[in-house]
N, CA, C and O of each residue as an XYZ file, in Angstrom:
320
protein
N     111.644     99.265     95.386
C     111.850     98.026     95.567
C     112.300     97.039     96.612
O     111.619     96.141     97.107
N     113.551     97.346     96.870
C     114.207     96.704     98.003
C     113.396     96.762     99.283
O     113.262     95.717     99.920
N     112.846     97.875     99.717
C     111.815     97.710    100.923
C     110.795     96.545    100.514
O     110.616     95.523    101.176
N     110.201     96.846     99.395
C     109.139     95.852     99.228
C     109.473     94.314     99.142
O     108.886     93.613     99.966
N     110.241     93.755     98.359
C     110.930     92.593     98.625
C     111.466     92.322     99.890
O     111.546     91.105    100.052
N     111.865     92.965    100.851
C     112.357     92.757    102.161
C     110.851     92.643    102.972
O     110.974     92.066    104.053
N     109.611     93.033    102.695
C     108.394     93.168    103.571
C     108.289     94.301    104.079
O     107.310     94.352    104.823
N     109.038     95.548    103.996
C     108.618     96.568    104.701
C     107.897     97.706    103.946
O     108.361     98.772    103.543
N     106.512     97.160    103.848
C     105.608     97.448    103.251
C     105.033     99.245    103.272
O     104.698    100.012    102.369
N     105.118     99.363    104.523
C     105.319    100.946    104.733
C     106.309    101.863    104.247
O     106.074    102.900    103.626
N     107.399    101.424    104.564
C     108.579    102.172    103.621
C     108.342    101.779    102.156
O     108.663    102.786    101.524
N     107.995    100.951    101.398
C     107.944    100.943    100.123
C     106.834    101.732     99.711
O     106.971    102.333     98.646
N     105.590    101.877    100.430
C     104.295    102.958     99.944
C     105.023    104.192    100.109
O     104.911    105.198     99.408
N     105.758    104.024    101.076
C     106.254    106.094    101.330
C     107.129    106.144     99.848
O     106.899    107.049     99.046
N     108.080    105.161     99.585
C     109.060    105.307     98.615
C     108.092    105.484     96.799
O     108.403    106.258     95.894
N     107.334    104.824     96.806
C     106.519    104.902     95.690
C     106.019    106.304     95.212
O     106.225    106.974     94.200
N     105.093    106.520     96.631
C     104.270    107.842     96.632
C     105.350    108.942     96.178
O     105.058    109.759     95.305
N     106.652    108.931     96.823
C     107.651    109.748     96.335
C     108.087    109.851     95.031
O     108.213    110.892     94.386
N     108.330    108.628     94.645
C     108.452    108.263     93.121
C     107.602    109.008     91.989
O     108.023    109.577     90.982
N     105.899    108.796     92.570
C     104.669    109.329     91.770
C     104.753    110.749     92.033
O     104.564    111.217     90.910
N     104.919    111.726     92.819
C     105.404    112.754     92.882
C     106.303    112.905     91.513
O     105.763    113.449     90.549
N     107.499    112.494     91.412
C     108.723    112.968     90.834
C     108.559    112.544     89.510
O     108.861    113.130     88.471
N     107.994    111.346     89.697
C     107.840    110.591     87.730
C     107.123    111.452     86.983
O     106.092    111.787     87.568
N     107.308    112.116     85.548
C     106.319    112.216     84.923
C     105.852    111.136     83.731
O     104.717    111.047     83.263
N     107.016    110.344     83.365
C     106.602    109.596     82.177
C     105.722    108.839     82.622
O     105.871    108.280     83.709
N     104.403    108.640     81.709
C     103.302    108.100     81.764
C     103.182    106.067     81.897
O     102.248    105.338     82.231
N     104.635    105.765     81.443
C     104.822    104.466     81.190
C     105.853    104.153     82.531
O     105.948    103.008     82.970
N     106.300    104.831     82.883
C     107.105    104.519     84.292
C     106.182    104.867     85.335
O     105.881    104.061     86.215
N     105.793    105.849     85.284
C     104.481    105.680     86.403
C     103.523    104.226     86.569
O     103.465    103.524     87.578
N     102.937    104.052     85.511
C     102.016    102.817     85.633
C     103.061    101.936     85.948
O     102.342    100.948     86.097
N     104.183    101.519     86.165
C     104.966    100.458     86.857
C     104.941    100.874     88.429
O     104.838     99.976     89.265
N     105.035    102.209     88.826
C     104.933    101.975     90.184
C     103.480    102.309     90.631
O     103.421    102.525     91.842
N     102.125    102.423     89.884
C     101.147    102.321     90.276
C     100.884    100.719     90.523
O     100.300    100.196     91.472
N     101.463    100.130     89.435
C     101.326     98.782     89.610
C     101.843     98.057     91.004
O     101.264     97.187     91.655
N     103.037     98.653     91.237
C     103.707     98.305     92.290
C     102.920     98.315     93.671
O     102.908     97.353     94.439
N     102.343     99.376     93.866
C     101.428     99.889     94.861
C     100.297     99.103     94.780
O      99.714     98.852     95.835
N      99.904     98.702     93.831
C      98.695     97.338     93.914
C      99.395     96.387     94.339
O      98.678     95.783     95.137
N     100.272     95.951     94.281
C     101.085     94.705     94.607
C     101.030     94.695     96.212
O     100.694     93.706     96.865
N     101.481     96.181     96.867
C     101.474     96.198     98.010
C      99.917     95.889     98.671
O      99.760     95.117     99.617
N      98.923     96.546     98.077
C      98.195     96.339     98.503
C      97.253     94.874     98.601
O      96.506     94.417     99.466
N      97.679     94.427     97.322
C      97.213     92.927     97.244
C      97.832     91.988     98.655
O      97.271     91.299     99.507
N      99.350     92.388     98.374
C      99.631     91.459     99.649
C      98.964     91.756    101.083
O      98.835     90.911    101.969
N      98.580     93.042    101.155
C      98.107     93.388    102.551
C      96.450     93.153    102.494
O      95.747     93.719    103.332
N      95.914     92.375    101.565
C      94.825     91.551    101.243
C      93.587     92.879    101.396
O      92.498     92.632    101.914
N      93.867     94.002    100.975
C      93.488     94.955    100.502
C      93.054     95.481     99.067
O      93.573     96.400     98.433
N      91.858     94.588     98.665
C      91.612     94.252     97.257
C      91.141     95.325     96.304
O      91.374     95.390     95.097
N      90.319     96.297     97.179
C      89.542     97.415     96.364
C      90.589     97.855     96.246
O      90.950     97.791     95.071
N      91.703     98.538     97.251
C      92.874     99.552     96.775
C      93.567     98.931     95.753
O      93.849     99.584     94.748
N      93.964     97.476     95.881
C      94.850     96.939     94.667
C      94.286     97.263     93.133
O      94.952     97.677     92.184
N      92.805     96.941     93.169
C      92.374     96.974     91.609
C      92.377     98.657     91.327
O      92.622     99.240     90.271
N      92.053     99.163     92.517
C      91.865    100.815     91.734
C      93.521    101.205     91.145
O      93.865    101.725     90.083
N      94.371    100.699     92.355
C      96.144    101.278     91.468
C      96.207    100.434     90.296
O      96.712    100.901     89.276
N      95.778     99.299     90.306
C      96.173     98.261     89.037
C      95.414     98.881     87.557
O      95.939     98.840     86.444
N      93.773     99.571     87.947
C      93.173    100.281     87.219
C      94.230    101.392     86.601
O      94.573    101.302     85.422
N      94.726    102.436     87.452
C      95.034    103.525     87.039
C      96.269    103.246     86.442
O      96.700    104.162     85.741
N      97.138    101.982     86.541
C      98.791    101.873     86.118
C      98.333    101.559     84.435
O      98.923    102.009     83.453
N      96.931    100.525     84.425
C      96.372    100.486     82.827
C      96.286    101.643     82.353
O      97.057    101.831     81.411
N      95.510    102.683     82.694
C      95.175    103.881     82.517
C      96.390    104.562     81.663
O      96.234    105.339     80.722
N      97.487    104.159     82.130
C      98.959    104.726     81.694
C      99.529    103.909     80.553
O     100.167    104.250     79.557
N      99.050    102.551     81.055
C     100.201    101.767     80.367
C      99.110    100.305     80.367
O      99.113     99.418     81.221
N      98.082    100.405     78.947
C      97.187     99.436     78.555
C      97.813     98.114     78.500
O      97.096     97.141     78.738
N      99.274     97.910     78.169
C     100.083     96.970     77.758
C     100.737     96.275     78.923
O     101.829     95.727     78.777
N      99.992     96.282     80.275
C     100.990     95.707     81.508
C      99.816     94.423     81.797
O      98.764     94.608     82.409
N     100.240     93.142     81.232
C      99.426     92.107     81.302
C      99.414     91.397     83.119
O      98.502     90.849     83.739
N     100.647     91.678     83.466
C     100.514     91.241     85.221
C      99.560     92.184     85.700
O      99.236     91.915     86.856
N      98.846     93.448     85.120
C      98.197     94.309     86.344
C      96.814     93.517     85.809
O      95.968     93.503     86.703
N      96.440     92.955     84.761
C      95.224     92.394     83.998
C      95.499     90.848     84.673
O      94.358     90.505     84.981
N      96.010     90.229     84.890
C      96.548     89.049     85.655
C      96.228     88.933     87.202
O      95.845     87.970     87.868
N      96.475     90.059     87.499
C      96.539     90.235     89.170
C      94.689     90.780     89.481
O      94.057     90.835     90.536
N      94.497     90.935     88.808
C      92.801     91.778     89.042
C      91.947     90.523     88.900
O      90.944     90.447     89.610
N      92.243     89.506     88.036
C      91.529     88.237     87.439
C      91.689     87.782     88.628
O      90.701     87.853     89.359
N      92.945     87.187     89.187
C      92.919     86.616     90.522
C      92.180     87.213     91.802
O      91.503     86.550     92.587
N      92.434     88.609     91.876
C      91.691     88.982     92.798
C      89.978     89.010     92.751
O      89.431     89.093     93.851
N      89.255     88.956     91.752
C      88.084     88.702     91.353
C      87.889     87.155     91.516
O      86.911     86.627     92.045
N      88.645     86.706     91.140
C      88.407     84.921     91.277
C      88.487     84.403     92.897
O      87.836     83.451     93.326
N      89.317     85.136     93.613
C      89.423     85.333     94.888
C      88.182     85.737     95.868
O      87.848     85.161     96.903
N      87.552     86.960     95.223
C      86.466     87.490     96.068
C      85.216     86.760     95.759
O      84.239     86.594     96.490
N      85.428     86.333     94.488
C      83.935     85.476     93.993
C      83.963     84.238     94.846
O      82.930     83.752     95.307
N      85.466     83.605     95.101
C      85.163     82.334     96.522
C      84.878     82.568     97.690
O      84.476     81.805     98.568
N      85.148     83.955     97.710
C      84.983     84.481     99.424
C      83.555     84.355     99.862
O      83.231     84.666    101.008
């Protein structure tokens, strides 16, 4: 998460992909997927971001921040 907060998204993605390889708990995986979605959102990759938010919600349907971010993307895309 420190790489992500410092704006080093490439390193953060590598760390998250490695975490996905190692983590087996669905709840924890949902937050990893959510964070990957955040990076794609920050990079303007809305389709990829939505994919990762959906994957996070499959593992944890009680992740309101994923729903919120999806709504923001849909609103933004609609206005564009």
